[in-house]
Amino acid sequence: MSQQPNYSHLLEQIYRDIAPWRTKGRVANYIPELAKVPAERFGMAVVTVEGDVFTVGDAQERFSIQSISKLFACTLAFQLLGDELWRRVGREPSGTAFNSLVQLETERGLPRNPFINAGALVVTDVLCRRFVRAETALVQFVRRLSGAPDIDYSSRVAQSELQHAERNRAMAHFIASFGNLEMPPETVVDAYCSQCAIEMNCVELARAALFLANSGVSPATQEQVLNPSSAKRLSALMLTCGTYDAAGDFVFRVGLPAKSGVGGGIVAVLPGEMAACVWSPGLDANGNSLAGTLALEWLTTYSGRSIF
């Protein structure tokens, strides 16, 4: 690969150019605690496999990672079950909203992929079956991957989500009716809401995802998180399913495997080189950060780096 781009310069340029877009979009107001986050926040970080860290804006401010947690939950479940995981959750883009129940009935309780809510509930069920407290196990996992021992979930955000989790509860009971949950639905939904309430900053998220850019090995700890083939497959799932039902447009614009969350974060990886994370709370109609998507598009355009 050619010489590493000047990421410091690129991030500064993006930070300047993104200013008019920082208050565009809508903060996720259906979760009351998330509705309180100032829309103008913007942070971005790039962490290379060599350990270089580049940041701009609010990259050190922690935020609710929400659905980005599904990436780490899926990784942990795959560590436990291997390919057996795919007997309970599919690997196809859904084409419907992340919280849709429509396909569950026609496909008899088998969620399309682990990055929609139905799939994430099945993944959380795997963790609930193996750990006394699944949310604690996941927190410990991301602490290890990121090298930040004080990462935790916000009980305030978790409670806020639990109070507005009727659709997830319905989904969990529906999946259970087809025999695809092993633990009580309420246990699974409680753990799921807590994992979504994990708070991390852009640097921590980029560092935690870096194993996917490094053949499954965490550069910080040298831990083999996944074997190279599994890391490739998980990255492929991110590419096709990681940004809700806008994955096609996101790949067209950005050209990197990525996972987004309604907290406004997006984490993306460039195999062999780096992981990037951007945070901007204003969301587009699909639930992806509006300014964040644009920032990642500019990053790959200006640097000439993508997987294509």
Short mmCIF file of C-alpha atoms in Angstrom, two decimals:
data_model
loop_
_atom_site.label_atom_id
_atom_site.label_comp_id
_atom_site.label_asym_id
_atom_site.label_seq_id
_atom_site.Cartn_x
_atom_site.Cartn_y
_atom_site.Cartn_z
CA MET A 1 0.00 0.00 0.00
CA SER A 2 1.17 3.55 -0.74
CA GLN A 3 2.23 5.98 1.95
CA GLN A 4 -0.25 6.65 4.75
CA PRO A 5 -2.44 9.69 4.10
CA ASN A 6 -2.00 12.77 6.25
CA TYR A 7 -4.98 11.91 8.45
CA SER A 8 -4.37 14.87 10.76
CA HIS A 9 -4.69 17.31 7.86
CA LEU A 10 -7.71 15.45 6.41
CA LEU A 11 -9.60 15.50 9.72
CA GLU A 12 -8.98 19.23 10.15
CA GLN A 13 -10.25 19.86 6.62
CA ILE A 14 -13.37 17.73 7.22
CA TYR A 15 -14.01 19.48 10.54
CA ARG A 16 -13.98 22.87 8.82
CA ASP A 17 -16.09 21.78 5.86
CA ILE A 18 -18.69 19.89 7.90
CA ALA A 19 -19.72 22.95 9.95
CA PRO A 20 -22.94 23.72 7.98
CA TRP A 21 -24.09 20.10 8.35
CA ARG A 22 -23.55 19.68 12.09
CA THR A 23 -27.05 20.74 13.09
CA LYS A 24 -28.81 18.98 10.22
CA GLY A 25 -30.83 15.84 10.84
CA ARG A 26 -32.82 14.92 13.92
CA VAL A 27 -31.55 13.66 17.26
CA ALA A 28 -33.12 10.32 18.30
CA ASN A 29 -35.92 11.82 20.36
CA TYR A 30 -37.85 8.56 20.87
CA ILE A 31 -35.32 7.74 23.60
CA PRO A 32 -35.73 10.69 26.00
CA GLU A 33 -32.15 10.61 27.32
CA LEU A 34 -30.75 10.77 23.78
CA ALA A 35 -33.02 13.70 22.96
CA LYS A 36 -31.03 15.78 25.47
CA VAL A 37 -27.73 15.50 23.53
CA PRO A 38 -26.75 18.81 21.83
CA ALA A 39 -27.14 18.35 18.06
CA GLU A 40 -24.06 20.43 17.20
CA ARG A 41 -21.59 17.96 18.74
CA PHE A 42 -19.09 16.49 16.25
CA GLY A 43 -16.04 14.32 16.82
CA MET A 44 -13.93 12.12 14.59
CA ALA A 45 -10.97 9.80 15.15
CA VAL A 46 -8.72 7.60 13.04
CA VAL A 47 -6.59 4.91 14.70
CA THR A 48 -4.10 3.03 12.52
CA VAL A 49 -2.99 -0.57 12.97
CA GLU A 50 0.46 0.83 13.88
CA GLY A 51 -1.14 2.65 16.80
CA ASP A 52 -1.20 6.22 15.49
CA VAL A 53 -4.21 8.22 16.71
CA PHE A 54 -5.65 11.26 14.94
CA THR A 55 -8.59 13.22 16.33
CA VAL A 56 -10.66 16.33 15.77
CA GLY A 57 -13.56 18.02 17.57
CA ASP A 58 -15.39 16.12 20.31
CA ALA A 59 -13.54 12.85 19.68
CA GLN A 60 -12.81 12.36 23.40
CA GLU A 61 -16.41 12.88 24.57
CA ARG A 62 -18.31 9.71 25.34
CA PHE A 63 -21.72 9.10 23.84
CA SER A 64 -24.30 6.33 23.76
CA ILE A 65 -23.06 3.78 21.20
CA GLN A 66 -26.52 2.22 20.75
CA SER A 67 -26.53 -0.22 17.78
CA ILE A 68 -22.74 -0.11 17.39
CA SER A 69 -22.85 -2.44 20.41
CA LYS A 70 -24.35 -5.08 18.09
CA LEU A 71 -20.96 -5.40 16.38
CA PHE A 72 -19.22 -6.32 19.64
CA ALA A 73 -22.09 -8.51 20.87
CA CYS A 74 -21.99 -10.43 17.59
CA THR A 75 -18.21 -10.82 17.87
CA LEU A 76 -18.52 -12.19 21.40
CA ALA A 77 -21.34 -14.56 20.40
CA PHE A 78 -19.34 -15.76 17.44
CA GLN A 79 -16.40 -16.46 19.74
CA LEU A 80 -18.75 -18.68 21.76
CA LEU A 81 -20.68 -20.47 19.00
CA GLY A 82 -18.68 -20.13 15.78
CA ASP A 83 -20.70 -20.98 12.68
CA GLU A 84 -23.48 -22.41 14.87
CA LEU A 85 -24.56 -18.79 15.35
CA TRP A 86 -25.79 -18.68 11.75
CA ARG A 87 -28.35 -21.40 12.45
CA ARG A 88 -30.21 -18.85 14.58
CA VAL A 89 -29.63 -15.59 12.69
CA GLY A 90 -29.16 -14.93 8.98
CA ARG A 91 -26.57 -13.03 6.97
CA GLU A 92 -28.73 -11.11 4.49
CA PRO A 93 -29.63 -7.40 4.31
CA SER A 94 -33.17 -6.87 5.58
CA GLY A 95 -34.43 -4.12 3.29
CA THR A 96 -36.78 -3.06 6.08
CA ALA A 97 -36.45 -0.80 9.12
CA PHE A 98 -34.12 -1.95 11.91
CA ASN A 99 -37.06 -2.49 14.28
CA SER A 100 -39.45 -4.15 11.80
CA LEU A 101 -41.40 -7.28 12.72
CA VAL A 102 -42.63 -8.00 9.19
CA GLN A 103 -40.02 -10.54 8.08
CA LEU A 104 -40.04 -12.43 11.37
CA GLU A 105 -43.42 -13.99 10.66
CA THR A 106 -42.75 -15.04 7.08
CA GLU A 107 -39.28 -16.33 8.01
CA ARG A 108 -40.46 -18.10 11.16
CA GLY A 109 -38.47 -16.26 13.82
CA LEU A 110 -35.12 -16.32 12.00
CA PRO A 111 -33.87 -12.71 11.82
CA ARG A 112 -32.21 -11.62 8.59
CA ASN A 113 -28.93 -10.50 10.19
CA PRO A 114 -27.37 -9.72 13.60
CA PHE A 115 -27.40 -5.95 13.06
CA ILE A 116 -31.16 -5.39 13.03
CA ASN A 117 -32.96 -5.41 16.39
CA ALA A 118 -34.45 -8.89 15.94
CA GLY A 119 -31.05 -10.37 15.14
CA ALA A 120 -29.41 -8.49 17.99
CA LEU A 121 -31.99 -9.92 20.41
CA VAL A 122 -31.06 -13.45 19.33
CA VAL A 123 -27.36 -12.60 19.73
CA THR A 124 -28.07 -11.16 23.19
CA ASP A 125 -29.94 -14.36 24.04
CA VAL A 126 -26.74 -16.30 23.25
CA LEU A 127 -24.82 -14.06 25.66
CA CYS A 128 -27.53 -14.30 28.35
CA ARG A 129 -27.33 -18.10 28.10
CA ARG A 130 -23.55 -18.09 28.64
CA PHE A 131 -23.00 -15.24 31.12
CA VAL A 132 -24.65 -14.44 34.45
CA ARG A 133 -24.92 -10.81 33.30
CA ALA A 134 -24.57 -10.48 29.54
CA GLU A 135 -24.29 -6.69 29.63
CA THR A 136 -21.38 -6.88 32.10
CA ALA A 137 -19.59 -9.43 29.91
CA LEU A 138 -19.97 -7.13 26.91
CA VAL A 139 -18.70 -4.10 28.85
CA GLN A 140 -15.64 -6.09 29.93
CA PHE A 141 -15.09 -7.16 26.31
CA VAL A 142 -15.08 -3.60 24.93
CA ARG A 143 -12.92 -2.41 27.82
CA ARG A 144 -10.34 -4.98 26.78
CA LEU A 145 -10.54 -4.17 23.07
CA SER A 146 -10.34 -0.40 23.61
CA GLY A 147 -7.85 -0.39 26.48
CA ALA A 148 -10.21 1.81 28.51
CA PRO A 149 -10.99 0.14 31.86
CA ASP A 150 -13.60 2.70 32.93
CA ILE A 151 -16.05 2.17 30.03
CA ASP A 152 -19.54 1.34 31.30
CA TYR A 153 -23.17 1.58 30.31
CA SER A 154 -25.38 4.42 31.49
CA SER A 155 -28.10 3.11 33.78
CA ARG A 156 -30.02 6.33 33.06
CA VAL A 157 -30.06 5.68 29.28
CA ALA A 158 -30.78 1.98 29.83
CA GLN A 159 -33.81 2.82 31.95
CA SER A 160 -34.96 5.37 29.40
CA GLU A 161 -34.78 2.69 26.71
CA LEU A 162 -36.53 0.09 28.85
CA GLN A 163 -39.43 2.46 29.38
CA HIS A 164 -39.85 2.73 25.60
CA ALA A 165 -39.04 -0.87 24.59
CA GLU A 166 -42.53 -2.15 23.74
CA ARG A 167 -41.59 -3.01 20.16
CA ASN A 168 -38.43 -4.85 21.23
CA ARG A 169 -40.45 -6.76 23.84
CA ALA A 170 -42.99 -7.70 21.18
CA MET A 171 -40.18 -8.81 18.90
CA ALA A 172 -38.53 -10.90 21.62
CA HIS A 173 -41.81 -12.68 22.47
CA PHE A 174 -42.48 -13.24 18.78
CA ILE A 175 -39.02 -14.79 18.25
CA ALA A 176 -39.56 -16.91 21.37
CA SER A 177 -42.85 -18.19 19.93
CA PHE A 178 -40.81 -19.80 17.14
CA GLY A 179 -38.39 -21.34 19.63
CA ASN A 180 -35.44 -19.08 18.75
CA LEU A 181 -34.88 -17.68 22.26
CA GLU A 182 -33.51 -19.85 25.05
CA MET A 183 -33.83 -17.29 27.84
CA PRO A 184 -36.95 -15.38 29.03
CA PRO A 185 -37.75 -12.48 26.66
CA GLU A 186 -37.68 -9.92 29.50
CA THR A 187 -34.17 -11.03 30.50
CA VAL A 188 -33.00 -10.63 26.90
CA VAL A 189 -34.61 -7.20 26.43
CA ASP A 190 -33.16 -5.93 29.74
CA ALA A 191 -29.65 -6.99 28.72
CA TYR A 192 -30.14 -5.60 25.21
CA CYS A 193 -31.18 -2.15 26.49
CA SER A 194 -28.15 -2.06 28.79
CA GLN A 195 -25.71 -3.01 26.01
CA CYS A 196 -27.11 -0.25 23.78
CA ALA A 197 -26.51 2.21 26.63
CA ILE A 198 -22.73 1.61 26.69
CA GLU A 199 -20.90 4.94 26.43
CA MET A 200 -17.63 5.29 24.52
CA ASN A 201 -15.83 8.02 22.62
CA CYS A 202 -14.59 8.04 19.02
CA VAL A 203 -11.02 7.00 19.89
CA GLU A 204 -12.21 4.11 22.07
CA LEU A 205 -14.63 2.85 19.42
CA ALA A 206 -12.08 3.05 16.63
CA ARG A 207 -9.53 1.22 18.76
CA ALA A 208 -12.08 -1.43 19.77
CA ALA A 209 -12.97 -2.14 16.12
CA LEU A 210 -9.37 -2.18 14.95
CA PHE A 211 -9.09 -5.98 15.17
CA LEU A 212 -11.27 -6.14 12.04
CA ALA A 213 -8.65 -4.12 10.14
CA ASN A 214 -5.83 -6.32 11.45
CA SER A 215 -6.82 -9.88 10.47
CA GLY A 216 -8.75 -10.40 13.71
CA VAL A 217 -5.90 -9.40 16.03
CA SER A 218 -6.26 -6.47 18.43
CA PRO A 219 -3.10 -4.37 17.83
CA ALA A 220 -3.23 -3.00 21.38
CA THR A 221 -3.25 -6.35 23.19
CA GLN A 222 -2.19 -8.79 20.43
CA GLU A 223 -5.28 -10.83 21.35
CA GLN A 224 -6.61 -12.97 18.51
CA VAL A 225 -10.21 -11.78 18.77
CA LEU A 226 -11.30 -13.69 15.65
CA ASN A 227 -9.39 -15.75 13.13
CA PRO A 228 -8.64 -13.94 9.83
CA SER A 229 -11.45 -15.68 7.95
CA SER A 230 -14.05 -14.81 10.61
CA ALA A 231 -12.85 -11.19 10.74
CA LYS A 232 -13.29 -11.00 6.97
CA ARG A 233 -16.81 -12.41 7.21
CA LEU A 234 -17.86 -10.05 10.01
CA SER A 235 -16.52 -7.11 7.99
CA ALA A 236 -18.57 -8.33 5.02
CA LEU A 237 -21.69 -8.36 7.21
CA MET A 238 -20.97 -4.80 8.29
CA LEU A 239 -20.64 -3.78 4.65
CA THR A 240 -24.00 -5.25 3.62
CA CYS A 241 -26.03 -4.83 6.83
CA GLY A 242 -24.28 -2.39 9.18
CA THR A 243 -26.03 0.88 8.35
CA TYR A 244 -29.69 -0.12 8.67
CA ASP A 245 -31.61 -0.26 5.40
CA ALA A 246 -29.37 2.38 3.80
CA ALA A 247 -26.39 0.02 3.46
CA GLY A 248 -26.34 0.18 -0.35
CA ASP A 249 -26.22 3.98 -0.45
CA PHE A 250 -23.67 4.08 2.39
CA VAL A 251 -21.33 1.66 0.60
CA PHE A 252 -21.78 3.61 -2.64
CA ARG A 253 -20.78 6.85 -0.91
CA VAL A 254 -18.22 5.70 1.69
CA GLY A 255 -16.88 2.35 0.50
CA LEU A 256 -16.01 0.93 3.93
CA PRO A 257 -17.54 -1.73 6.21
CA ALA A 258 -19.27 0.21 8.98
CA LYS A 259 -21.70 -0.03 11.88
CA SER A 260 -23.88 2.88 12.91
CA GLY A 261 -26.04 3.68 15.93
CA VAL A 262 -28.88 6.10 16.63
CA GLY A 263 -26.67 7.82 19.21
CA GLY A 264 -25.03 9.41 16.15
CA GLY A 265 -21.89 7.27 16.04
CA ILE A 266 -20.50 5.35 13.07
CA VAL A 267 -17.43 3.12 13.24
CA ALA A 268 -15.76 2.00 9.99
CA VAL A 269 -12.72 -0.10 9.10
CA LEU A 270 -10.20 -0.12 6.27
CA PRO A 271 -8.59 -3.59 6.25
CA GLY A 272 -4.84 -3.51 6.75
CA GLU A 273 -4.74 0.16 7.63
CA MET A 274 -7.09 1.79 10.12
CA ALA A 275 -10.42 2.14 11.89
CA ALA A 276 -12.33 5.41 11.97
CA CYS A 277 -15.16 6.62 14.16
CA VAL A 278 -17.31 9.70 13.76
CA TRP A 279 -19.98 11.08 16.08
CA SER A 280 -22.63 13.63 15.18
CA PRO A 281 -26.06 13.18 16.84
CA GLY A 282 -28.28 14.51 14.02
CA LEU A 283 -29.69 11.52 12.11
CA ASP A 284 -30.97 11.10 8.56
CA ALA A 285 -34.26 9.36 7.72
CA ASN A 286 -32.60 5.92 8.01
CA GLY A 287 -31.19 6.49 11.50
CA ASN A 288 -27.58 7.08 10.40
CA SER A 289 -25.65 10.20 11.42
CA LEU A 290 -26.17 12.72 8.63
CA ALA A 291 -22.96 14.71 9.11
CA GLY A 292 -21.11 11.54 10.15
CA THR A 293 -21.89 9.76 6.89
CA LEU A 294 -20.78 12.80 4.92
CA ALA A 295 -17.57 13.05 6.96
CA LEU A 296 -16.68 9.42 6.22
CA GLU A 297 -17.51 9.94 2.55
CA TRP A 298 -15.10 12.88 2.45
CA LEU A 299 -12.46 10.88 4.36
CA THR A 300 -12.39 8.12 1.76
CA THR A 301 -12.71 10.56 -1.15
CA TYR A 302 -9.93 12.92 -0.01
CA SER A 303 -7.60 10.08 1.01
CA GLY A 304 -8.33 7.88 -2.00
CA ARG A 305 -8.68 4.98 0.45
CA SER A 306 -11.59 2.53 0.48
CA ILE A 307 -12.03 -1.19 -0.09
CA PHE A 308 -12.85 -0.57 -3.76
#
